[in-house]
Coordinates of C-alpha atoms and ligand atoms in Angstrom, one line a residue:
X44 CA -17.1 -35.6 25.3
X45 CA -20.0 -33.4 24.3
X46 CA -20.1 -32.3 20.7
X47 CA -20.2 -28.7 20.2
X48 CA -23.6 -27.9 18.2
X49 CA -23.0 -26.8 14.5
X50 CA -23.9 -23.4 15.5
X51 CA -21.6 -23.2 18.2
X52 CA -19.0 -24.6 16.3
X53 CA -19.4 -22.2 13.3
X54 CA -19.3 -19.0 16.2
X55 CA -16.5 -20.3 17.5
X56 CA -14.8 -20.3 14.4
X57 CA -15.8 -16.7 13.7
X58 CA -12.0 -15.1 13.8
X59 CA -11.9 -11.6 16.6
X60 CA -14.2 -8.9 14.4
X61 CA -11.1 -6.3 14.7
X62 CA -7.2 -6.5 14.3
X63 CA -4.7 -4.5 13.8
X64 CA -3.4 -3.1 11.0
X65 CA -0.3 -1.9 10.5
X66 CA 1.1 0.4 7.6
X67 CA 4.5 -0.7 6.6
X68 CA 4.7 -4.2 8.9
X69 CA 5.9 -7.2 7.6
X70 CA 2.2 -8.7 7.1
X71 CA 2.1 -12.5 7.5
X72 CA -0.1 -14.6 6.4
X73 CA -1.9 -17.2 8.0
X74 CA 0.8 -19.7 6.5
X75 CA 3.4 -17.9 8.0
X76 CA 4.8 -16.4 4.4
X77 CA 5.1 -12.3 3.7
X78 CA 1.9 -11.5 1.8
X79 CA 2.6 -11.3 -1.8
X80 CA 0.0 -8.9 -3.6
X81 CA 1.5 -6.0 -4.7
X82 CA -0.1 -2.8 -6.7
X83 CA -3.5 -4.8 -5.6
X84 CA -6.9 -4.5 -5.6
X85 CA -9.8 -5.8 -3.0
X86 CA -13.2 -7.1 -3.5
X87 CA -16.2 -7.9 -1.1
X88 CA -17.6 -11.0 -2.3
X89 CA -21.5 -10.9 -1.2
X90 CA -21.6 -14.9 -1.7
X91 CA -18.5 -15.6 0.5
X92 CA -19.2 -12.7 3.0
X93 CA -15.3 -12.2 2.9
X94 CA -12.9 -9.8 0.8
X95 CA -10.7 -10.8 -1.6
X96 CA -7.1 -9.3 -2.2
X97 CA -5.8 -9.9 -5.5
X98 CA -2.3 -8.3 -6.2
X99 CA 0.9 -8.6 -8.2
X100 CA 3.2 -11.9 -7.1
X101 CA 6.7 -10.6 -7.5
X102 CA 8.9 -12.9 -6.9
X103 CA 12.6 -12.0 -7.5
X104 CA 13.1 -14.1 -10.5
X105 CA 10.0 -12.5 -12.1
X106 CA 8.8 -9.4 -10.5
X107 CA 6.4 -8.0 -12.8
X108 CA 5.3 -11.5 -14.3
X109 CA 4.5 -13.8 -11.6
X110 CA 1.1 -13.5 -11.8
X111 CA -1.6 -12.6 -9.8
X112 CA -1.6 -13.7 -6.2
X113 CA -5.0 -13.8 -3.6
X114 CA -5.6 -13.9 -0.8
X115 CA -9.0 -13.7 1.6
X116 CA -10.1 -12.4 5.4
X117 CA -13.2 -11.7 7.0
X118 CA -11.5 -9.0 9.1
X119 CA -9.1 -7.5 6.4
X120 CA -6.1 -8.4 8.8
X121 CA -5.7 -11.8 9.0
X122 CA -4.9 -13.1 5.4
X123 CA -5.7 -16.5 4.1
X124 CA -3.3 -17.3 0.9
X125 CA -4.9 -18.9 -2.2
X126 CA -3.6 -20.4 -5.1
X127 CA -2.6 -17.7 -8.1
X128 CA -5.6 -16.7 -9.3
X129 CA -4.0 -16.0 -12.3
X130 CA -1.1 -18.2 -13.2
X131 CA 1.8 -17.3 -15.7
X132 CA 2.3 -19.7 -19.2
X133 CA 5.5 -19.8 -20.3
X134 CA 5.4 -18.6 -23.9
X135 CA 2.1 -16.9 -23.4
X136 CA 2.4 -13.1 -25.6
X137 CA 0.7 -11.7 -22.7
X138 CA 0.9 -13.8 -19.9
X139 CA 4.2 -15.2 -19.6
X140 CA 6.8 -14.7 -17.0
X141 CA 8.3 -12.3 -19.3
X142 CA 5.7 -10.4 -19.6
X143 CA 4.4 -7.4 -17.5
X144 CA 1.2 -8.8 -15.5
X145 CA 0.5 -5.2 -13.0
X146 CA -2.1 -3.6 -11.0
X147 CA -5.3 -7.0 -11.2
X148 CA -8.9 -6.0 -10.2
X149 CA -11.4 -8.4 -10.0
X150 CA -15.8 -7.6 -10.1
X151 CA -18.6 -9.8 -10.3
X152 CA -21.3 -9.8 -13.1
X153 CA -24.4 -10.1 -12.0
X154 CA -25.7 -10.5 -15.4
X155 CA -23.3 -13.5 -16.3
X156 CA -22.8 -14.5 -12.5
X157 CA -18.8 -14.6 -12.9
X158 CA -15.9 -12.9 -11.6
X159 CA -14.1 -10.9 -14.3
X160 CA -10.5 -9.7 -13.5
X161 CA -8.4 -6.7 -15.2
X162 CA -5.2 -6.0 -15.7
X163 CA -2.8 -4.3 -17.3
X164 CA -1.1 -6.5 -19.6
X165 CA 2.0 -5.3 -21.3
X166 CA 5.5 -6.5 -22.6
X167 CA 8.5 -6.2 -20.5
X168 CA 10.0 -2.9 -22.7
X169 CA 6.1 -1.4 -22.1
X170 CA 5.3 -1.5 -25.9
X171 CA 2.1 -3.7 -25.8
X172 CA 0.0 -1.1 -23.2
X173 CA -3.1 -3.1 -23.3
X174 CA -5.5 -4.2 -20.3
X175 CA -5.8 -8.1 -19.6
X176 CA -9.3 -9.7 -19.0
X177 CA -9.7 -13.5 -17.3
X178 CA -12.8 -15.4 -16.2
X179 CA -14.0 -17.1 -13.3
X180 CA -16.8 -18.5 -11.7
X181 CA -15.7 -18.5 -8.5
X182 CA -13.9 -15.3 -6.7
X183 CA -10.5 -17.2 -6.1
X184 CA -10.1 -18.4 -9.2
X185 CA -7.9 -19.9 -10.8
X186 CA -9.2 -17.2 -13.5
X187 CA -9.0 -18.2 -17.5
X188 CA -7.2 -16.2 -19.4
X189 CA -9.4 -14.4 -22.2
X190 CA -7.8 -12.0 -24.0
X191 CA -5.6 -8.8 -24.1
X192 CA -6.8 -5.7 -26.0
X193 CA -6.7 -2.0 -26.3
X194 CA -9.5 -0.6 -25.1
X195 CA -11.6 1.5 -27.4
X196 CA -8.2 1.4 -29.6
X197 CA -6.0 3.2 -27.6
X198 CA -3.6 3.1 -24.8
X199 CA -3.4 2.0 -21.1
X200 CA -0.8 1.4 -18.4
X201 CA -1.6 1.8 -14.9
X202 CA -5.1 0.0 -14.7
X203 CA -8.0 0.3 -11.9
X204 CA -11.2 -0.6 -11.6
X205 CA -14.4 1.5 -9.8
X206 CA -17.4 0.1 -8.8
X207 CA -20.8 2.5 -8.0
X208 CA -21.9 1.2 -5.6
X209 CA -25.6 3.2 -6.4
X210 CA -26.2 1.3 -9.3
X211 CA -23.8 -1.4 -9.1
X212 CA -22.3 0.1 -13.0
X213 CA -18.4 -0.5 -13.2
X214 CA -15.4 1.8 -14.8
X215 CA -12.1 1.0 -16.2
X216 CA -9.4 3.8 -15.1
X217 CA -6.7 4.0 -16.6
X218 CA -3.2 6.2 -17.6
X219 CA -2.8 6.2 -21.3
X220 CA 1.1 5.9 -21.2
X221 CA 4.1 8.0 -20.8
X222 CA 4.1 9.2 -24.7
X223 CA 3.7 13.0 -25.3
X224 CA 0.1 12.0 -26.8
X225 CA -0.9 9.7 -24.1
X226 CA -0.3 11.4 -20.5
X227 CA -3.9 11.1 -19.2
X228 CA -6.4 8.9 -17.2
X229 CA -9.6 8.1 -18.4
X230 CA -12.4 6.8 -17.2
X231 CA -14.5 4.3 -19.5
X232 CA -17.9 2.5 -18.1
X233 CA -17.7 -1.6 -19.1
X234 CA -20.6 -3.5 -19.9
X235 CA -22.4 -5.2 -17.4
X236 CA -21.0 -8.2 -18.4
X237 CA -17.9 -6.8 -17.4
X238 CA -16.3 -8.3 -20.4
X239 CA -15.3 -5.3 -22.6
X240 CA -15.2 -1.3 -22.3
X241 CA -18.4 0.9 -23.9
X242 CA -17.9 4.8 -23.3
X243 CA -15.0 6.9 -21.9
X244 CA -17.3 9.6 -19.6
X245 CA -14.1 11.4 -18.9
X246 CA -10.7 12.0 -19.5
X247 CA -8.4 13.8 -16.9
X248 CA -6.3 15.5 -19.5
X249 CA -2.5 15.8 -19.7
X250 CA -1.6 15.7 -16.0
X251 CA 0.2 13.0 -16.5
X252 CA -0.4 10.9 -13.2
X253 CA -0.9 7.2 -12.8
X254 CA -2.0 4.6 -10.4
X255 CA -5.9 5.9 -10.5
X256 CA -8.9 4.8 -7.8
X257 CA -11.6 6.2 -7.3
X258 CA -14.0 6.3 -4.2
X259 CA -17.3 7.0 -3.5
X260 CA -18.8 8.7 -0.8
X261 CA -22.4 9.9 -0.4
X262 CA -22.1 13.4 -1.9
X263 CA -18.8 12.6 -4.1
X264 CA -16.6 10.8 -6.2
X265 CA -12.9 11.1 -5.2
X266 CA -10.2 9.7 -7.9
X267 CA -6.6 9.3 -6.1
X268 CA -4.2 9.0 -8.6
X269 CA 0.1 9.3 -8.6
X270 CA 3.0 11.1 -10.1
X271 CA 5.0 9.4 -12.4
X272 CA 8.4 8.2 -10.6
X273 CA 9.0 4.7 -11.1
X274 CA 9.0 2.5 -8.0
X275 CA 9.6 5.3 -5.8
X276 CA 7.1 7.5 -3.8
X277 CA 5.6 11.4 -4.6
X278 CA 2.8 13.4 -3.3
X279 CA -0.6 11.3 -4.7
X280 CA -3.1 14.0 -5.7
X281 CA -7.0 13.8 -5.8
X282 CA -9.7 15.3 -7.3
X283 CA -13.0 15.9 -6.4
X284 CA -16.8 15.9 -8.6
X285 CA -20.3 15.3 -7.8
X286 CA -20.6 13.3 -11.0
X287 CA -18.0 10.8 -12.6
X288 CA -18.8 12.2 -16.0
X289 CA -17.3 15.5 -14.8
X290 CA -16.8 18.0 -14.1
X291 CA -14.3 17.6 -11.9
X292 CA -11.9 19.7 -9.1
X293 CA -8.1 20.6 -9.4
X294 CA -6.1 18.1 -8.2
X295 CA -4.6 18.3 -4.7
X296 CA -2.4 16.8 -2.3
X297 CA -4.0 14.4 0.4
X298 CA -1.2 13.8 3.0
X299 CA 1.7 16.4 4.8
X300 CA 3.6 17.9 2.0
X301 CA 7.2 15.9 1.3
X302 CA 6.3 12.8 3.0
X303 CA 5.5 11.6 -0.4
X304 CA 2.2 10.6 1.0
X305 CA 3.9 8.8 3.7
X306 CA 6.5 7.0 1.2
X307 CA 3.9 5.0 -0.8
X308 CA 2.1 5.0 -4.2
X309 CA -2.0 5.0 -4.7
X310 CA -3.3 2.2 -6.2
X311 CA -6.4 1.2 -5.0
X312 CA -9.4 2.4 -2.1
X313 CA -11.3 0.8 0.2
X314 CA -15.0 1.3 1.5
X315 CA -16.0 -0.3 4.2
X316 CA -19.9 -0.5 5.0
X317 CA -20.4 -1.0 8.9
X318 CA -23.3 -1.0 11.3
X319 CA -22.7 1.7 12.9
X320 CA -19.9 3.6 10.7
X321 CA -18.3 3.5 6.6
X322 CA -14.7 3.8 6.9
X323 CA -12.1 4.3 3.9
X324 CA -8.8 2.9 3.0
X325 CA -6.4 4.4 1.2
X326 CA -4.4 1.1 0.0
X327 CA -1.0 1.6 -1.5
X328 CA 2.1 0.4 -2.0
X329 CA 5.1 1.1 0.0
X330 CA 7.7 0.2 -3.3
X331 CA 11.0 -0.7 -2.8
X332 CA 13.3 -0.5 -5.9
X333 CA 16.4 -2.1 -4.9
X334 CA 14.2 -5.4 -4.3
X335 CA 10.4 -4.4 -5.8
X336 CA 9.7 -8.3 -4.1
X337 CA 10.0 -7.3 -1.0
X338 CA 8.0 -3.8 -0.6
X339 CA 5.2 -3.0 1.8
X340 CA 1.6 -2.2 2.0
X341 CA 0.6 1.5 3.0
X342 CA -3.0 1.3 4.2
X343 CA -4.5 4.2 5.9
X344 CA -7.9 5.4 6.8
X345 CA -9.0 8.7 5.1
X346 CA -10.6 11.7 6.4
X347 CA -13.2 13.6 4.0
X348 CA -15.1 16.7 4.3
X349 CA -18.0 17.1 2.1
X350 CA -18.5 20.7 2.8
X351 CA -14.5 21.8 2.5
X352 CA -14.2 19.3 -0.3
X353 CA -10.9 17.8 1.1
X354 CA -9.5 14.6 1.2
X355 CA -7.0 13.9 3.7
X356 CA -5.0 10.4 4.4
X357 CA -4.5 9.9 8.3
X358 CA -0.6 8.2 9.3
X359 CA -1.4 5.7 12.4
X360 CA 1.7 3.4 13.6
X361 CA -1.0 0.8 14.3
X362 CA -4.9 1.0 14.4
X363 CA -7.7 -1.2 15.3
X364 CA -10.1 -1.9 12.7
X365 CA -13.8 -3.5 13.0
X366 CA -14.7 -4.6 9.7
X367 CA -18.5 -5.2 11.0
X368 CA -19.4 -1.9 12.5
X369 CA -16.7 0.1 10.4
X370 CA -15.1 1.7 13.6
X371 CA -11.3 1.9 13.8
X372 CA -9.2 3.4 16.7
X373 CA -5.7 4.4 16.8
X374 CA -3.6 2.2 19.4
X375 CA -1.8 4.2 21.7
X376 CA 1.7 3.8 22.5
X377 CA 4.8 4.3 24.7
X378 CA 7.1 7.0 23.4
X379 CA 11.0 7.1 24.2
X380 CA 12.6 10.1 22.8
X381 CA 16.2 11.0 21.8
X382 CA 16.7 12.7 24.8
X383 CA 17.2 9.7 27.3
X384 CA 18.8 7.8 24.9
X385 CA 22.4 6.8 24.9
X386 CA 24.9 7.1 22.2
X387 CA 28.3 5.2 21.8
X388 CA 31.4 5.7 19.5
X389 CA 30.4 8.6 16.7
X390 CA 26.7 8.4 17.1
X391 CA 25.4 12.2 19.0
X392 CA 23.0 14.2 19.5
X393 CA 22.5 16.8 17.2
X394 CA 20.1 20.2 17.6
X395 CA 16.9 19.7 15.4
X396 CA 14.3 22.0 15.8
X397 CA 11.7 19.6 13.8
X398 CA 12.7 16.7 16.1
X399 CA 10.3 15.4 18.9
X400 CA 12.9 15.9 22.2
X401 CA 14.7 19.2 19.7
X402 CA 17.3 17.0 19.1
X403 CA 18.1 14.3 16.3
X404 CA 20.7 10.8 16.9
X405 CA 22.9 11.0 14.0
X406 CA 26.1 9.5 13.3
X407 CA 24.5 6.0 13.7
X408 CA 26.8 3.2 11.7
X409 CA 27.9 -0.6 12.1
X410 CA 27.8 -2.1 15.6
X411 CA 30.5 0.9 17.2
X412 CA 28.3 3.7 16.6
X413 CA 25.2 2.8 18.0
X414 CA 22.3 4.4 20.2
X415 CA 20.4 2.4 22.8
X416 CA 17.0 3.7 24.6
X417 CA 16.5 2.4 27.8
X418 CA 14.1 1.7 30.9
X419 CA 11.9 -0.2 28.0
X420 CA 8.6 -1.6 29.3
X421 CA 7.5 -4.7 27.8
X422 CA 4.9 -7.4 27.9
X423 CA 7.3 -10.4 27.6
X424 CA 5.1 -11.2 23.8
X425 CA 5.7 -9.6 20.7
X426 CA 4.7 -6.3 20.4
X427 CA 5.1 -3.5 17.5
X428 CA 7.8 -1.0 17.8
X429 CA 7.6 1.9 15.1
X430 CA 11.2 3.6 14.3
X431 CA 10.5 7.2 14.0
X432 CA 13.4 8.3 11.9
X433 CA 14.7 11.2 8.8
X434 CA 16.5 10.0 6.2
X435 CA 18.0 13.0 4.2
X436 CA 19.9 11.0 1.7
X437 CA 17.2 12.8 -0.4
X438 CA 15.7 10.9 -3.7
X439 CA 17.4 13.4 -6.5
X440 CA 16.8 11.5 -9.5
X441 CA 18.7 13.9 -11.6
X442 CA 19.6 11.3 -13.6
X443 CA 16.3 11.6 -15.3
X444 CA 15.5 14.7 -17.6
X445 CA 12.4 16.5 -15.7
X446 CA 12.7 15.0 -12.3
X447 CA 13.0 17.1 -9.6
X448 CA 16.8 16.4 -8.2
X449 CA 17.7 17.6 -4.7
X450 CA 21.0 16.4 -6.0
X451 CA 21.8 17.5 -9.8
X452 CA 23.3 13.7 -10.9
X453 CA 23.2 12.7 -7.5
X454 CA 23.2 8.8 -7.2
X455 CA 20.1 8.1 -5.7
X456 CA 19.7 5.9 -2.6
X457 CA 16.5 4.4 -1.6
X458 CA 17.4 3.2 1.9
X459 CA 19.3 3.3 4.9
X460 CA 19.5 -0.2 6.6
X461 CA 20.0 -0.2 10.6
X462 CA 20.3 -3.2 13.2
X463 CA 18.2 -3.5 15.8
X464 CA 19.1 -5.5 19.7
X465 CA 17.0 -6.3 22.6
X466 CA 18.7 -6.3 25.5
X467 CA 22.0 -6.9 23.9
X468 CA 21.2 -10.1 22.7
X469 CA 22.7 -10.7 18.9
X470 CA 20.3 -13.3 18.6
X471 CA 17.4 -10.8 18.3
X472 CA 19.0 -8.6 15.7
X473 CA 16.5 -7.6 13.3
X474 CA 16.6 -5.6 10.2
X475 CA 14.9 -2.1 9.7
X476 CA 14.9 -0.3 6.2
X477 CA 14.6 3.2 6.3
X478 CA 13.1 4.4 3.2
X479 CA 14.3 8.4 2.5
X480 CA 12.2 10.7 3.8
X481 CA 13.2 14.6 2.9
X482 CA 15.4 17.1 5.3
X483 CA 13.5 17.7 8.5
X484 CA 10.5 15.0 7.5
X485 CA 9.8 11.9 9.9
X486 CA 8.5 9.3 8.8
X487 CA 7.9 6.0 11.2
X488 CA 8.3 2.2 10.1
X489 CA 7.8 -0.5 12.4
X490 CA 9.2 -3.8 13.4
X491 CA 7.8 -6.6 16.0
X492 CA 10.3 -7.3 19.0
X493 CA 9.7 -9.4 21.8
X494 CA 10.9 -7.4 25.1
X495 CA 11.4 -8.9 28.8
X496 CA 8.4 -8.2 31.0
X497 CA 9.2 -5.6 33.3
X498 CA 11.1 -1.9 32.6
X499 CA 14.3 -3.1 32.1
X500 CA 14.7 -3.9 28.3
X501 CA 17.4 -2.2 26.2
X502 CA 16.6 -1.6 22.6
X503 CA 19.8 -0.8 20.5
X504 CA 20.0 0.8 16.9
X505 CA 22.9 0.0 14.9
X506 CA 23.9 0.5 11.2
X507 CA 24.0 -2.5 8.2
X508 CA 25.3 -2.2 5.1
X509 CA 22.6 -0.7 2.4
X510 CA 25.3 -1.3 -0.6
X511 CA 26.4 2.4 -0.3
X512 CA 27.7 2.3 3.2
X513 CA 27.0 1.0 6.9
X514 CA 25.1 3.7 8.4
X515 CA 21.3 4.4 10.4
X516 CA 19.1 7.3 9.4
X517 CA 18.5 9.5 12.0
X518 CA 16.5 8.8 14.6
X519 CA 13.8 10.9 16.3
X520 CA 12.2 8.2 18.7
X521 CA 10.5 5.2 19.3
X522 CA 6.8 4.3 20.3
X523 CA 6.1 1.0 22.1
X524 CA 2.7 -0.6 21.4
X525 CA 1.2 -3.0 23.3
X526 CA 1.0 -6.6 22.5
X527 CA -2.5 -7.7 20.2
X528 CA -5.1 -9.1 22.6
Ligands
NAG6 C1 0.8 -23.2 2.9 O1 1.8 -23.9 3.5 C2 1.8 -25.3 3.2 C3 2.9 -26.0 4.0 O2 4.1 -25.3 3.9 C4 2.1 -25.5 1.7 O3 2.1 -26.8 1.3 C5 1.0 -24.7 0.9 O4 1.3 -24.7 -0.5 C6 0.9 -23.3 1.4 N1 -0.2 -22.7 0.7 C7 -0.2 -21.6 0.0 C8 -1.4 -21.2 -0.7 O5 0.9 -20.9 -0.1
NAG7 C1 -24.0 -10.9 -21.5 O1 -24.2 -12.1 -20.9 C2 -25.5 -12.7 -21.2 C3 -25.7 -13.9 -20.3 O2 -24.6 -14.8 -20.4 C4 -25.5 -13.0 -22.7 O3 -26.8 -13.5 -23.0 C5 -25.3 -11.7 -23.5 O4 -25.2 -12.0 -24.8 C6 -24.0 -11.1 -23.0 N1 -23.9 -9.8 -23.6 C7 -22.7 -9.4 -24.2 C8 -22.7 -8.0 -24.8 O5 -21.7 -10.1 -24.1
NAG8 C1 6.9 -4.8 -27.0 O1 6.0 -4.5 -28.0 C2 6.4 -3.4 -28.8 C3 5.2 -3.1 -29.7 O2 4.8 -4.3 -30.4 C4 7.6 -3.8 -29.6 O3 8.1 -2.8 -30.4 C5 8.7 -4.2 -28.6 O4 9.9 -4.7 -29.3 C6 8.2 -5.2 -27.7 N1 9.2 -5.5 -26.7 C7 9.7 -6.8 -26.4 C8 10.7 -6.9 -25.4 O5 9.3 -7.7 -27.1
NAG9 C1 -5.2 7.9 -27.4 O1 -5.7 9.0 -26.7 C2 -4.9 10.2 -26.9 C3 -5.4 11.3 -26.0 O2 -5.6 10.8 -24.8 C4 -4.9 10.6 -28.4 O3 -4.1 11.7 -28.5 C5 -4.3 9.4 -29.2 O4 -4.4 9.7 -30.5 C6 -5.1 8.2 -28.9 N1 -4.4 7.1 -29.5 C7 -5.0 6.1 -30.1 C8 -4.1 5.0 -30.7 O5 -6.2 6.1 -30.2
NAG10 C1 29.2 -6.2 13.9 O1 29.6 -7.2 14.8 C2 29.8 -8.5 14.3 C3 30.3 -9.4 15.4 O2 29.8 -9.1 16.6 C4 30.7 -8.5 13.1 O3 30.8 -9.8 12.6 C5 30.3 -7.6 12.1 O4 31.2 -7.5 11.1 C6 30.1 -6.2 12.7 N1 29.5 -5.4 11.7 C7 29.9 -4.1 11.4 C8 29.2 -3.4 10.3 O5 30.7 -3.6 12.0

């Protein structure tokens, strides 16, 4: 047997340059365990020539104190898990399980050639608000804790970190708490040793938002930042400046209004550098309060316009991303609409003049009143399906003094919970959350199924239990992708 040449061998092991992504998926990672880094953050490493994901690992006994989780891919799909970067100590004041360990970024120093990570660092009733700092001299860590401080003596909650990438300076942004004299986001340059905080150059006052980022494109500074509504999603907002010191636009929204930014939070942005193309992420969090755990990633490209000054956030099911030359495509898909499918027991067809086909299938609950689509073309290996559905269960949270109910006191629900068949077979039931959307807003969320080759598959919709009953959301259709190369 002929050895392959070093060269060879290291091409070889070059993963595909592009992948899919897919907002809202169940992302795996290449140890076959759900990726675990929420409210994170993602670093290019020049030295490794990969990027690093470093986010929140909730785990259900300790979901805001697990620590921080990291992961790393050459081709920002495929997702090799490290060791926590950054790991709790029981007992630790800031650090411990107990403790409130949100929302890690990590930069390198050039000056002190080390990788300093961020934080916010807090106790579990929110009383600390301080931001976190740990050491390493190596991107994935583990990271040494150094210490936990208020930075320039005030407040700070929600915590990100920017990066110029003109002169290589980094800022700490962050919300200065929910207290009538916090309420704003400021942004504070660190020292190049990236080891403490020198000057706030701004100050975003009173709108009282959180999550902040902030990208940079080659007339402007964007900063995406969110309303304040706990684990549950609202419109993100952005503004606009030529300069980060100010002064800078209104804020507005950046995706269809009541999709709540396609049922996600802001948290961090992506920009990706490639041959022929520099793409932007918008990378948030798809939160799911009942079990925080278990919520998604949102990651979508984003559209700017210099000369209109807007900011727009782009919904795909499923697009193709090449990290080296920066392209990304849309994957087309397959659509079966309400119209040709079937309902049995309650489930119908009701008129909706928002829907797809005009019509809605409602009335979808347990395994009696189902709907099932039909004629179903598959490639006989897994393949995404997205769910395009409305839930109108409607997140009032009048329960809270200044929130904007749709239900005065209604109890809110963050989920319907529907069952889904292939061709009948109970084996393949799988489980599809259906975050709320708003009254005539569709929103799509995905699952992988494995279909028969040929036209004949059956897909059937069902409703589980979500703890307040056994029904579906509506559903509008359902697009068929075809299976990754
Ligand atoms: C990956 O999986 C192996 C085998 O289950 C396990 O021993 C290892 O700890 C996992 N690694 C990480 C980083 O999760
Ligand atoms: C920055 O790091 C350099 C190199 O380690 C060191 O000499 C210098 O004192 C540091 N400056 C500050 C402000 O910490
Ligand atoms: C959190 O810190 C604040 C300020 O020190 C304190 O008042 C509060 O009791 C602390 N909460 C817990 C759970 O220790
Ligand atoms: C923090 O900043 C706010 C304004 O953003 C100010 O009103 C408040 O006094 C400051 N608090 C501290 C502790 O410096
Ligand atoms: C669905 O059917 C299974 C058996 O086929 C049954 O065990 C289960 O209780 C049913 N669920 C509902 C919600 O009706």
């Amino acid at each position: 047997m002929r050895l392959l040449s070093p060269l060879l061998a290291s091409l070889l092991a070059i993963p595909a340059s592009s992948r899919y992504i897919v907002p809202g998926g169940r992302w795996l990672d290449t140890n076959g365990s759900v990726v675990n880094a929420h409210g994170g953050g993602i670093t290019f490493d020049e030295k490794t020539g990969k990027f690093w994901w470093f986010g929140e690992h909730k785990t259900e006994d300790s979901p805001e104190g697990g620590g921080v989780s990291v992961y790393s891919s050459e081709d920002l799909a495929t997702w090799t898990p490290g060791e926590l970067a950054l790991a709790p100590v029981g007992g630790h004041p800031y650090i411990s399980p107990d403790n409130v360990i949100q929302r890690p970024k990590v930069a390198y120093s050039s000056e002190t050639d080390d990788y300093h990570m961020w934080w916010h660092a807090d106790n579990s009733t929110y009383g600390l608000l301080l931001q976190g700092h740990a050491v390493s001299s190596t991107i994935g860590g583990p990271y040494k804790f150094v210490d936990a401080t208020a930075p320039l003596g005030n407040w700070s909650q929600d915590f990100g970190l920017f990066t110029d990438y003109k002169d290589g300076r980094s800022y700490a942004l962050y919300s200065n708490g929910d207290s009538k004299d916090g309420r704003d986001v400021y942004i504070t340059s660190m020292n190049k040793n990236l080891t403490g905080l020198e000057e706030t150059i701004y100050r975003f006052p009173k709108y009282d938002l959180e999550a902040p980022t902030i990208m940079q494109t080659d007339k402007s500074y964007w900063a995406l930042m969110s309303h304040k509504t706990g684990y549950r999603p609202n419109n993100v907002v952005a503004f606009r400046a030529d300069s980060l010191s100010g002064p800078w636009s209104q804020p507005f929204i950046v995706s269809p209004l009541n999709t709540r930014t396609f049922n996600s939070q802001s948290g961090f942005t992506l920009r990706i550098k490639g041959s022929k193309k520099t793409t932007y992420l918008y990378i948030g969090d798809q939160w799911d309060s009942n079990s925080v755990w278990d919520s998604r990633y949102i990651w979508l490209p984003i559209q700017t316009d210099e000369s209109k000054k807007t900011l727009e956030l782009e919904w795909h099911d499923v697009y193709d991303l090449n990290v080296k030359t920066g392209e990304w495509k849309p994957i087309k898909g397959k659509t079966y609409g309400a119209k040709q499918a079937l309902t049995h027991g309650d489930a119908y067809k009701q008129e909706a003049n928002f829907a797809t086909d005009g019509m809605i299938l409602t009335g979808i609950s347990g395994n009696e009143s189902t709907v099932t689509f039909t004629g179903i073309e598959g490639t006989g290996k897994p393949q995404l399906v997205s769910f395009y559905y409305q839930n109108t269960d409607d997140m009032g949270f009048g329960d809270q003094p200044g929130g904007t109910p749709d239900r005065i006191g209604g109890a809110w629900q963050l989920r319907r919970i529907s069952s889904v068949v292939v061709n009948g077979d109970p084996a393949s039931m799988q489980t599809l959350y259906q975050r709320d959307t708003h009254k005539g807003i569709i929103l799509s969320t995905p699952l992988q199924l494995t279909l028969e080759k040929g036209r004949k598959n059956t897909i059937t919709i069902g409703g589980l239990d979500n703890g307040f009953g056994v029904r579906g959301a509506d559903l509008d259709r359902i697009v068929v992708y075809p299976s990754e190369k």
